[in-house]
JSON list of C-alpha atoms in Angstrom, two decimals:
[
{"chain": "A", "resi": 1, "resn": "MET", "atom": "CA", "xyz": [-9.53, 35.17, -71.85]},
{"chain": "A", "resi": 2, "resn": "ASN", "atom": "CA", "xyz": [-12.70, 34.30, -72.90]},
{"chain": "A", "resi": 3, "resn": "ILE", "atom": "CA", "xyz": [-12.48, 31.39, -75.78]},
{"chain": "A", "resi": 4, "resn": "THR", "atom": "CA", "xyz": [-15.80, 31.42, -77.05]},
{"chain": "A", "resi": 5, "resn": "SER", "atom": "CA", "xyz": [-15.77, 34.83, -78.01]},
{"chain": "A", "resi": 6, "resn": "PHE", "atom": "CA", "xyz": [-11.89, 35.16, -79.96]},
{"chain": "A", "resi": 7, "resn": "LEU", "atom": "CA", "xyz": [-13.52, 31.58, -81.97]},
{"chain": "A", "resi": 8, "resn": "LEU", "atom": "CA", "xyz": [-16.76, 32.60, -82.58]},
{"chain": "A", "resi": 9, "resn": "TYR", "atom": "CA", "xyz": [-15.61, 36.81, -83.98]},
{"chain": "A", "resi": 10, "resn": "CYS", "atom": "CA", "xyz": [-12.76, 35.47, -85.91]},
{"chain": "A", "resi": 11, "resn": "VAL", "atom": "CA", "xyz": [-15.15, 32.07, -87.67]},
{"chain": "A", "resi": 12, "resn": "ILE", "atom": "CA", "xyz": [-18.06, 34.93, -87.96]},
{"chain": "A", "resi": 13, "resn": "VAL", "atom": "CA", "xyz": [-15.45, 37.77, -89.31]},
{"chain": "A", "resi": 14, "resn": "THR", "atom": "CA", "xyz": [-13.82, 35.15, -91.73]},
{"chain": "A", "resi": 15, "resn": "PHE", "atom": "CA", "xyz": [-17.06, 33.14, -92.63]},
{"chain": "A", "resi": 16, "resn": "THR", "atom": "CA", "xyz": [-19.17, 35.78, -93.32]},
{"chain": "A", "resi": 17, "resn": "PRO", "atom": "CA", "xyz": [-19.41, 37.29, -97.82]},
{"chain": "A", "resi": 18, "resn": "GLY", "atom": "CA", "xyz": [-16.54, 40.04, -97.76]},
{"chain": "A", "resi": 19, "resn": "PRO", "atom": "CA", "xyz": [-13.75, 40.87, -100.94]},
{"chain": "A", "resi": 20, "resn": "THR", "atom": "CA", "xyz": [-12.24, 37.98, -100.65]},
{"chain": "A", "resi": 21, "resn": "ASN", "atom": "CA", "xyz": [-14.85, 35.59, -100.00]},
{"chain": "A", "resi": 22, "resn": "ILE", "atom": "CA", "xyz": [-16.88, 36.70, -103.21]},
{"chain": "A", "resi": 23, "resn": "VAL", "atom": "CA", "xyz": [-14.42, 36.16, -104.90]},
{"chain": "A", "resi": 24, "resn": "ILE", "atom": "CA", "xyz": [-13.84, 32.78, -103.74]},
{"chain": "A", "resi": 25, "resn": "LEU", "atom": "CA", "xyz": [-17.54, 32.68, -104.82]},
{"chain": "A", "resi": 26, "resn": "SER", "atom": "CA", "xyz": [-17.35, 33.92, -108.28]},
{"chain": "A", "resi": 27, "resn": "THR", "atom": "CA", "xyz": [-14.18, 31.92, -108.87]},
{"chain": "A", "resi": 28, "resn": "VAL", "atom": "CA", "xyz": [-15.95, 28.77, -108.09]},
{"chain": "A", "resi": 29, "resn": "GLN", "atom": "CA", "xyz": [-18.67, 29.67, -110.26]},
{"chain": "A", "resi": 30, "resn": "GLY", "atom": "CA", "xyz": [-17.01, 30.74, -113.70]},
{"chain": "A", "resi": 31, "resn": "PHE", "atom": "CA", "xyz": [-13.26, 28.91, -113.58]},
{"chain": "A", "resi": 32, "resn": "GLY", "atom": "CA", "xyz": [-14.16, 26.27, -111.23]},
{"chain": "A", "resi": 33, "resn": "ILE", "atom": "CA", "xyz": [-12.96, 24.55, -108.12]},
{"chain": "A", "resi": 34, "resn": "LYS", "atom": "CA", "xyz": [-8.67, 24.28, -108.88]},
{"chain": "A", "resi": 35, "resn": "LYS", "atom": "CA", "xyz": [-8.90, 27.73, -109.45]},
{"chain": "A", "resi": 36, "resn": "ALA", "atom": "CA", "xyz": [-10.70, 28.33, -107.20]},
{"chain": "A", "resi": 37, "resn": "MET", "atom": "CA", "xyz": [-8.33, 26.58, -104.19]},
{"chain": "A", "resi": 38, "resn": "GLU", "atom": "CA", "xyz": [-5.52, 28.23, -105.77]},
{"chain": "A", "resi": 39, "resn": "TYR", "atom": "CA", "xyz": [-6.60, 31.76, -105.36]},
{"chain": "A", "resi": 40, "resn": "SER", "atom": "CA", "xyz": [-7.28, 31.10, -101.28]},
{"chain": "A", "resi": 41, "resn": "TYR", "atom": "CA", "xyz": [-3.43, 29.71, -100.58]},
{"chain": "A", "resi": 42, "resn": "GLY", "atom": "CA", "xyz": [-2.05, 32.88, -102.14]},
{"chain": "A", "resi": 43, "resn": "ALA", "atom": "CA", "xyz": [-5.33, 34.03, -99.81]},
{"chain": "A", "resi": 44, "resn": "THR", "atom": "CA", "xyz": [-4.37, 32.01, -96.68]},
{"chain": "A", "resi": 45, "resn": "ILE", "atom": "CA", "xyz": [-0.53, 33.01, -96.87]},
{"chain": "A", "resi": 46, "resn": "ALA", "atom": "CA", "xyz": [-1.55, 36.63, -97.34]},
{"chain": "A", "resi": 47, "resn": "PHE", "atom": "CA", "xyz": [-3.59, 36.74, -93.99]},
{"chain": "A", "resi": 48, "resn": "GLY", "atom": "CA", "xyz": [-1.07, 34.47, -91.62]},
{"chain": "A", "resi": 49, "resn": "THR", "atom": "CA", "xyz": [1.42, 36.86, -93.23]},
{"chain": "A", "resi": 50, "resn": "LEU", "atom": "CA", "xyz": [-0.87, 40.40, -91.96]},
{"chain": "A", "resi": 51, "resn": "LEU", "atom": "CA", "xyz": [-1.15, 38.46, -88.96]},
{"chain": "A", "resi": 52, "resn": "THR", "atom": "CA", "xyz": [2.08, 37.58, -87.78]},
{"chain": "A", "resi": 53, "resn": "ILE", "atom": "CA", "xyz": [3.23, 41.67, -89.27]},
{"chain": "A", "resi": 54, "resn": "SER", "atom": "CA", "xyz": [-0.12, 42.34, -86.77]},
{"chain": "A", "resi": 55, "resn": "ALA", "atom": "CA", "xyz": [1.70, 40.93, -83.10]},
{"chain": "A", "resi": 56, "resn": "ILE", "atom": "CA", "xyz": [6.20, 41.89, -83.78]},
{"chain": "A", "resi": 57, "resn": "LEU", "atom": "CA", "xyz": [4.14, 45.32, -84.19]},
{"chain": "A", "resi": 58, "resn": "ASN", "atom": "CA", "xyz": [1.81, 45.63, -81.65]},
{"chain": "A", "resi": 59, "resn": "THR", "atom": "CA", "xyz": [4.46, 43.77, -79.34]},
{"chain": "A", "resi": 60, "resn": "MET", "atom": "CA", "xyz": [6.71, 46.23, -79.80]},
{"chain": "A", "resi": 61, "resn": "LEU", "atom": "CA", "xyz": [3.94, 48.71, -79.59]},
{"chain": "A", "resi": 62, "resn": "VAL", "atom": "CA", "xyz": [3.08, 47.52, -76.19]},
{"chain": "A", "resi": 63, "resn": "ALA", "atom": "CA", "xyz": [6.26, 46.97, -74.90]},
{"chain": "A", "resi": 64, "resn": "VAL", "atom": "CA", "xyz": [6.44, 51.08, -75.04]},
{"chain": "A", "resi": 65, "resn": "ILE", "atom": "CA", "xyz": [3.29, 52.43, -75.01]},
{"chain": "A", "resi": 66, "resn": "PRO", "atom": "CA", "xyz": [1.10, 50.35, -73.01]},
{"chain": "A", "resi": 67, "resn": "LYS", "atom": "CA", "xyz": [-1.84, 52.51, -73.16]},
{"chain": "A", "resi": 68, "resn": "LEU", "atom": "CA", "xyz": [-2.40, 51.59, -76.78]},
{"chain": "A", "resi": 69, "resn": "LEU", "atom": "CA", "xyz": [-3.70, 48.25, -76.72]},
{"chain": "A", "resi": 70, "resn": "ILE", "atom": "CA", "xyz": [-6.83, 49.79, -74.41]},
{"chain": "A", "resi": 71, "resn": "VAL", "atom": "CA", "xyz": [-6.97, 52.14, -77.97]},
{"chain": "A", "resi": 72, "resn": "MET", "atom": "CA", "xyz": [-6.35, 49.12, -80.46]},
{"chain": "A", "resi": 73, "resn": "GLN", "atom": "CA", "xyz": [-9.61, 47.62, -78.58]},
{"chain": "A", "resi": 74, "resn": "ILE", "atom": "CA", "xyz": [-12.26, 50.10, -78.59]},
{"chain": "A", "resi": 75, "resn": "ILE", "atom": "CA", "xyz": [-11.05, 50.44, -82.41]},
{"chain": "A", "resi": 76, "resn": "GLY", "atom": "CA", "xyz": [-11.60, 47.00, -83.26]},
{"chain": "A", "resi": 77, "resn": "THR", "atom": "CA", "xyz": [-14.69, 47.17, -81.09]},
{"chain": "A", "resi": 78, "resn": "LEU", "atom": "CA", "xyz": [-15.78, 49.37, -82.74]},
{"chain": "A", "resi": 79, "resn": "TYR", "atom": "CA", "xyz": [-15.34, 48.16, -85.88]},
{"chain": "A", "resi": 80, "resn": "ILE", "atom": "CA", "xyz": [-16.17, 45.44, -85.12]},
{"chain": "A", "resi": 81, "resn": "LEU", "atom": "CA", "xyz": [-19.82, 46.85, -85.81]},
{"chain": "A", "resi": 82, "resn": "TYR", "atom": "CA", "xyz": [-19.27, 48.66, -87.98]},
{"chain": "A", "resi": 83, "resn": "LEU", "atom": "CA", "xyz": [-18.68, 45.18, -90.37]},
{"chain": "A", "resi": 84, "resn": "ALA", "atom": "CA", "xyz": [-21.76, 43.87, -88.16]},
{"chain": "A", "resi": 85, "resn": "TYR", "atom": "CA", "xyz": [-23.90, 46.26, -89.38]},
{"chain": "A", "resi": 86, "resn": "GLN", "atom": "CA", "xyz": [-22.21, 46.28, -93.12]},
{"chain": "A", "resi": 87, "resn": "ILE", "atom": "CA", "xyz": [-23.13, 42.17, -92.90]},
{"chain": "A", "resi": 88, "resn": "TYR", "atom": "CA", "xyz": [-27.11, 43.31, -92.03]},
{"chain": "A", "resi": 89, "resn": "LYS", "atom": "CA", "xyz": [-27.61, 46.29, -94.80]},
{"chain": "A", "resi": 90, "resn": "MET", "atom": "CA", "xyz": [-26.28, 43.23, -97.85]},
{"chain": "A", "resi": 91, "resn": "ASP", "atom": "CA", "xyz": [-26.86, 42.75, -100.96]},
{"chain": "A", "resi": 92, "resn": "THR", "atom": "CA", "xyz": [-25.01, 40.27, -102.47]},
{"chain": "A", "resi": 93, "resn": "SER", "atom": "CA", "xyz": [-26.95, 39.17, -105.28]},
{"chain": "A", "resi": 94, "resn": "GLY", "atom": "CA", "xyz": [-25.83, 41.80, -107.99]},
{"chain": "A", "resi": 95, "resn": "SER", "atom": "CA", "xyz": [-23.52, 40.36, -110.54]},
{"chain": "A", "resi": 96, "resn": "ILE", "atom": "CA", "xyz": [-19.91, 40.45, -109.35]},
{"chain": "A", "resi": 97, "resn": "GLU", "atom": "CA", "xyz": [-16.50, 40.97, -111.97]},
{"chain": "A", "resi": 98, "resn": "LYS", "atom": "CA", "xyz": [-15.56, 38.32, -112.85]},
{"chain": "A", "resi": 99, "resn": "GLN", "atom": "CA", "xyz": [-11.56, 38.70, -111.51]},
{"chain": "A", "resi": 100, "resn": "VAL", "atom": "CA", "xyz": [-7.78, 37.36, -112.78]},
{"chain": "A", "resi": 101, "resn": "ALA", "atom": "CA", "xyz": [-8.05, 33.64, -109.85]},
{"chain": "A", "resi": 102, "resn": "THR", "atom": "CA", "xyz": [-4.67, 33.06, -109.04]},
{"chain": "A", "resi": 103, "resn": "PHE", "atom": "CA", "xyz": [-2.16, 32.10, -106.25]},
{"chain": "A", "resi": 104, "resn": "ARG", "atom": "CA", "xyz": [-0.66, 35.95, -106.73]},
{"chain": "A", "resi": 105, "resn": "SER", "atom": "CA", "xyz": [-4.05, 37.83, -106.90]},
{"chain": "A", "resi": 106, "resn": "GLY", "atom": "CA", "xyz": [-5.51, 36.14, -103.70]},
{"chain": "A", "resi": 107, "resn": "PHE", "atom": "CA", "xyz": [-2.43, 37.49, -102.00]},
{"chain": "A", "resi": 108, "resn": "ILE", "atom": "CA", "xyz": [-2.75, 40.07, -102.53]},
{"chain": "A", "resi": 109, "resn": "MET", "atom": "CA", "xyz": [-6.41, 40.91, -102.06]},
{"chain": "A", "resi": 110, "resn": "GLN", "atom": "CA", "xyz": [-6.20, 40.18, -99.03]},
{"chain": "A", "resi": 111, "resn": "PHE", "atom": "CA", "xyz": [-3.45, 43.42, -98.41]},
{"chain": "A", "resi": 112, "resn": "VAL", "atom": "CA", "xyz": [-5.59, 45.55, -100.02]},
{"chain": "A", "resi": 113, "resn": "ASN", "atom": "CA", "xyz": [-8.64, 43.96, -98.49]},
{"chain": "A", "resi": 114, "resn": "PRO", "atom": "CA", "xyz": [-10.24, 46.88, -95.11]},
{"chain": "A", "resi": 115, "resn": "LYS", "atom": "CA", "xyz": [-11.98, 43.98, -93.63]},
{"chain": "A", "resi": 116, "resn": "VAL", "atom": "CA", "xyz": [-8.51, 41.57, -92.97]},
{"chain": "A", "resi": 117, "resn": "VAL", "atom": "CA", "xyz": [-6.89, 44.52, -92.95]},
{"chain": "A", "resi": 118, "resn": "LEU", "atom": "CA", "xyz": [-8.56, 46.20, -90.15]},
{"chain": "A", "resi": 119, "resn": "PHE", "atom": "CA", "xyz": [-9.11, 42.13, -88.84]},
{"chain": "A", "resi": 120, "resn": "ALA", "atom": "CA", "xyz": [-6.06, 41.02, -89.28]},
{"chain": "A", "resi": 121, "resn": "MET", "atom": "CA", "xyz": [-4.39, 44.59, -86.91]},
{"chain": "A", "resi": 122, "resn": "THR", "atom": "CA", "xyz": [-7.08, 44.52, -84.97]},
{"chain": "A", "resi": 123, "resn": "VAL", "atom": "CA", "xyz": [-7.57, 40.66, -83.10]},
{"chain": "A", "resi": 124, "resn": "VAL", "atom": "CA", "xyz": [-4.26, 40.05, -81.91]},
{"chain": "A", "resi": 125, "resn": "PRO", "atom": "CA", "xyz": [-4.71, 43.45, -79.83]},
{"chain": "A", "resi": 126, "resn": "GLY", "atom": "CA", "xyz": [-8.24, 43.38, -78.82]},
{"chain": "A", "resi": 127, "resn": "PHE", "atom": "CA", "xyz": [-8.60, 39.41, -77.60]},
{"chain": "A", "resi": 128, "resn": "VAL", "atom": "CA", "xyz": [-5.18, 38.00, -77.67]},
{"chain": "A", "resi": 129, "resn": "MET", "atom": "CA", "xyz": [-2.71, 40.74, -76.24]},
{"chain": "A", "resi": 130, "resn": "PRO", "atom": "CA", "xyz": [-4.78, 41.30, -72.65]},
{"chain": "A", "resi": 131, "resn": "TYR", "atom": "CA", "xyz": [-3.73, 37.83, -71.36]},
{"chain": "A", "resi": 132, "resn": "TYR", "atom": "CA", "xyz": [-1.29, 36.23, -74.02]},
{"chain": "A", "resi": 133, "resn": "THR", "atom": "CA", "xyz": [1.49, 38.02, -74.39]},
{"chain": "A", "resi": 134, "resn": "GLU", "atom": "CA", "xyz": [5.05, 35.10, -74.72]},
{"chain": "A", "resi": 135, "resn": "PRO", "atom": "CA", "xyz": [6.15, 34.90, -78.29]},
{"chain": "A", "resi": 136, "resn": "TYR", "atom": "CA", "xyz": [5.57, 31.35, -79.25]},
{"chain": "A", "resi": 137, "resn": "LEU", "atom": "CA", "xyz": [2.01, 31.38, -77.41]},
{"chain": "A", "resi": 138, "resn": "LEU", "atom": "CA", "xyz": [1.27, 34.48, -80.06]},
{"chain": "A", "resi": 139, "resn": "ALA", "atom": "CA", "xyz": [2.20, 32.03, -82.89]},
{"chain": "A", "resi": 140, "resn": "ILE", "atom": "CA", "xyz": [-0.42, 29.13, -81.40]},
{"chain": "A", "resi": 141, "resn": "PHE", "atom": "CA", "xyz": [-2.75, 32.05, -82.02]},
{"chain": "A", "resi": 142, "resn": "VAL", "atom": "CA", "xyz": [-1.53, 33.71, -85.24]},
{"chain": "A", "resi": 143, "resn": "ALA", "atom": "CA", "xyz": [-2.02, 29.94, -86.93]},
{"chain": "A", "resi": 144, "resn": "ILE", "atom": "CA", "xyz": [-4.98, 29.27, -85.32]},
{"chain": "A", "resi": 145, "resn": "ILE", "atom": "CA", "xyz": [-6.45, 32.62, -86.97]},
{"chain": "A", "resi": 146, "resn": "THR", "atom": "CA", "xyz": [-3.94, 31.88, -89.75]},
{"chain": "A", "resi": 147, "resn": "ALA", "atom": "CA", "xyz": [-6.07, 28.44, -89.48]},
{"chain": "A", "resi": 148, "resn": "ILE", "atom": "CA", "xyz": [-10.14, 29.09, -89.46]},
{"chain": "A", "resi": 149, "resn": "GLY", "atom": "CA", "xyz": [-9.21, 31.64, -92.35]},
{"chain": "A", "resi": 150, "resn": "PHE", "atom": "CA", "xyz": [-8.80, 28.84, -94.66]},
{"chain": "A", "resi": 151, "resn": "LEU", "atom": "CA", "xyz": [-11.28, 27.03, -93.84]},
{"chain": "A", "resi": 152, "resn": "ALA", "atom": "CA", "xyz": [-13.73, 29.41, -93.60]},
{"chain": "A", "resi": 153, "resn": "PHE", "atom": "CA", "xyz": [-12.26, 30.68, -97.73]},
{"chain": "A", "resi": 154, "resn": "VAL", "atom": "CA", "xyz": [-12.14, 26.06, -98.22]},
{"chain": "A", "resi": 155, "resn": "THR", "atom": "CA", "xyz": [-15.86, 26.78, -96.79]},
{"chain": "A", "resi": 156, "resn": "TRP", "atom": "CA", "xyz": [-16.99, 30.00, -99.96]},
{"chain": "A", "resi": 157, "resn": "VAL", "atom": "CA", "xyz": [-15.68, 27.15, -102.72]},
{"chain": "A", "resi": 158, "resn": "LEU", "atom": "CA", "xyz": [-17.95, 24.34, -101.24]},
{"chain": "A", "resi": 159, "resn": "PHE", "atom": "CA", "xyz": [-20.90, 26.74, -100.77]},
{"chain": "A", "resi": 160, "resn": "GLY", "atom": "CA", "xyz": [-19.94, 28.26, -104.36]},
{"chain": "A", "resi": 161, "resn": "ALA", "atom": "CA", "xyz": [-20.16, 24.25, -105.70]},
{"chain": "A", "resi": 162, "resn": "ILE", "atom": "CA", "xyz": [-23.46, 23.61, -103.66]},
{"chain": "A", "resi": 163, "resn": "PHE", "atom": "CA", "xyz": [-24.77, 26.32, -102.20]},
{"chain": "A", "resi": 164, "resn": "LYS", "atom": "CA", "xyz": [-25.40, 29.67, -103.96]},
{"chain": "A", "resi": 165, "resn": "GLU", "atom": "CA", "xyz": [-28.66, 29.47, -104.15]},
{"chain": "A", "resi": 166, "resn": "ILE", "atom": "CA", "xyz": [-30.19, 28.50, -101.32]},
{"chain": "A", "resi": 167, "resn": "LEU", "atom": "CA", "xyz": [-28.36, 31.56, -99.55]},
{"chain": "A", "resi": 168, "resn": "LEU", "atom": "CA", "xyz": [-29.06, 33.26, -102.21]},
{"chain": "A", "resi": 169, "resn": "LYS", "atom": "CA", "xyz": [-32.77, 32.59, -101.35]},
{"chain": "A", "resi": 170, "resn": "TYR", "atom": "CA", "xyz": [-32.39, 33.14, -97.60]},
{"chain": "A", "resi": 171, "resn": "GLN", "atom": "CA", "xyz": [-29.42, 36.40, -97.91]},
{"chain": "A", "resi": 172, "resn": "LYS", "atom": "CA", "xyz": [-31.56, 38.19, -95.25]},
{"chain": "A", "resi": 173, "resn": "LEU", "atom": "CA", "xyz": [-31.83, 35.66, -93.39]},
{"chain": "A", "resi": 174, "resn": "VAL", "atom": "CA", "xyz": [-28.95, 35.10, -92.16]},
{"chain": "A", "resi": 175, "resn": "ASN", "atom": "CA", "xyz": [-27.39, 38.30, -92.41]},
{"chain": "A", "resi": 176, "resn": "VAL", "atom": "CA", "xyz": [-28.83, 39.68, -89.95]},
{"chain": "A", "resi": 177, "resn": "SER", "atom": "CA", "xyz": [-27.83, 35.86, -88.16]},
{"chain": "A", "resi": 178, "resn": "MET", "atom": "CA", "xyz": [-23.87, 37.77, -88.47]},
{"chain": "A", "resi": 179, "resn": "ALA", "atom": "CA", "xyz": [-24.57, 40.15, -87.63]},
{"chain": "A", "resi": 180, "resn": "LEU", "atom": "CA", "xyz": [-26.61, 39.68, -84.43]},
{"chain": "A", "resi": 181, "resn": "PHE", "atom": "CA", "xyz": [-23.72, 37.24, -83.36]},
{"chain": "A", "resi": 182, "resn": "LEU", "atom": "CA", "xyz": [-21.21, 40.27, -85.15]},
{"chain": "A", "resi": 183, "resn": "ILE", "atom": "CA", "xyz": [-22.59, 42.29, -81.94]},
{"chain": "A", "resi": 184, "resn": "TYR", "atom": "CA", "xyz": [-22.05, 39.76, -79.37]},
{"chain": "A", "resi": 185, "resn": "SER", "atom": "CA", "xyz": [-18.87, 39.28, -79.94]},
{"chain": "A", "resi": 186, "resn": "ALA", "atom": "CA", "xyz": [-18.22, 43.27, -79.82]},
{"chain": "A", "resi": 187, "resn": "ILE", "atom": "CA", "xyz": [-19.92, 43.42, -77.23]},
{"chain": "A", "resi": 188, "resn": "MET", "atom": "CA", "xyz": [-17.60, 40.43, -74.92]},
{"chain": "A", "resi": 189, "resn": "GLY", "atom": "CA", "xyz": [-14.27, 41.11, -77.13]},
{"chain": "A", "resi": 190, "resn": "SER", "atom": "CA", "xyz": [-14.83, 45.10, -75.35]},
{"chain": "A", "resi": 191, "resn": "GLY", "atom": "CA", "xyz": [-14.89, 43.82, -71.59]},
{"chain": "A", "resi": 192, "resn": "LEU", "atom": "CA", "xyz": [-17.89, 45.44, -71.66]},
{"chain": "A", "resi": 193, "resn": "VAL", "atom": "CA", "xyz": [-19.91, 42.44, -69.75]},
{"chain": "A", "resi": 194, "resn": "GLU", "atom": "CA", "xyz": [-16.98, 42.68, -67.72]},
{"chain": "A", "resi": 195, "resn": "LEU", "atom": "CA", "xyz": [-17.46, 45.70, -65.75]},
{"chain": "A", "resi": 196, "resn": "ILE", "atom": "CA", "xyz": [-21.03, 45.79, -66.56]},
{"chain": "A", "resi": 197, "resn": "GLY", "atom": "CA", "xyz": [-20.61, 43.11, -63.91]},
{"chain": "A", "resi": 198, "resn": "ARG", "atom": "CA", "xyz": [-18.40, 44.86, -61.13]}
]
């Protein structure tokens, strides 16, 4: 398993702007740090729940249809490349609607956020299950990914309180950098490097 690629993918996807992170940023500006943290707790629990569901479903599916793992890796790679494109062309300077900043809304947002759902359903089969299938190891990886997600949410709370103007000023440079890191993760996670090296 390429741990660097796995961690880089998790960090880039969870830390880059997306619906949840943008709502956190908006919540800090509109309602303060306490409400943003409440929202983040709900988002973190839902994130961990989605990862757990993914690990369970993929464990059952891989036991029945081993070829499905390859399909999930391909889907995951394509999705990572799609995210890189979206981040490259993103413009977050527009107005963001204020939403009710509660634990419940943070929890629900994860289940309707395509970025999170697709990430949760592809990171486990794409990066972990080709190498580890034991339930306790899957649980450890789910905990690690959930912790990374929580750190991302907290970082966005801090960014919202401190660095919003700077990030908007250099938005294009940040977007290009994150897009390039995602492309790197897609190449490393897909196994293309190993195939080319043979």
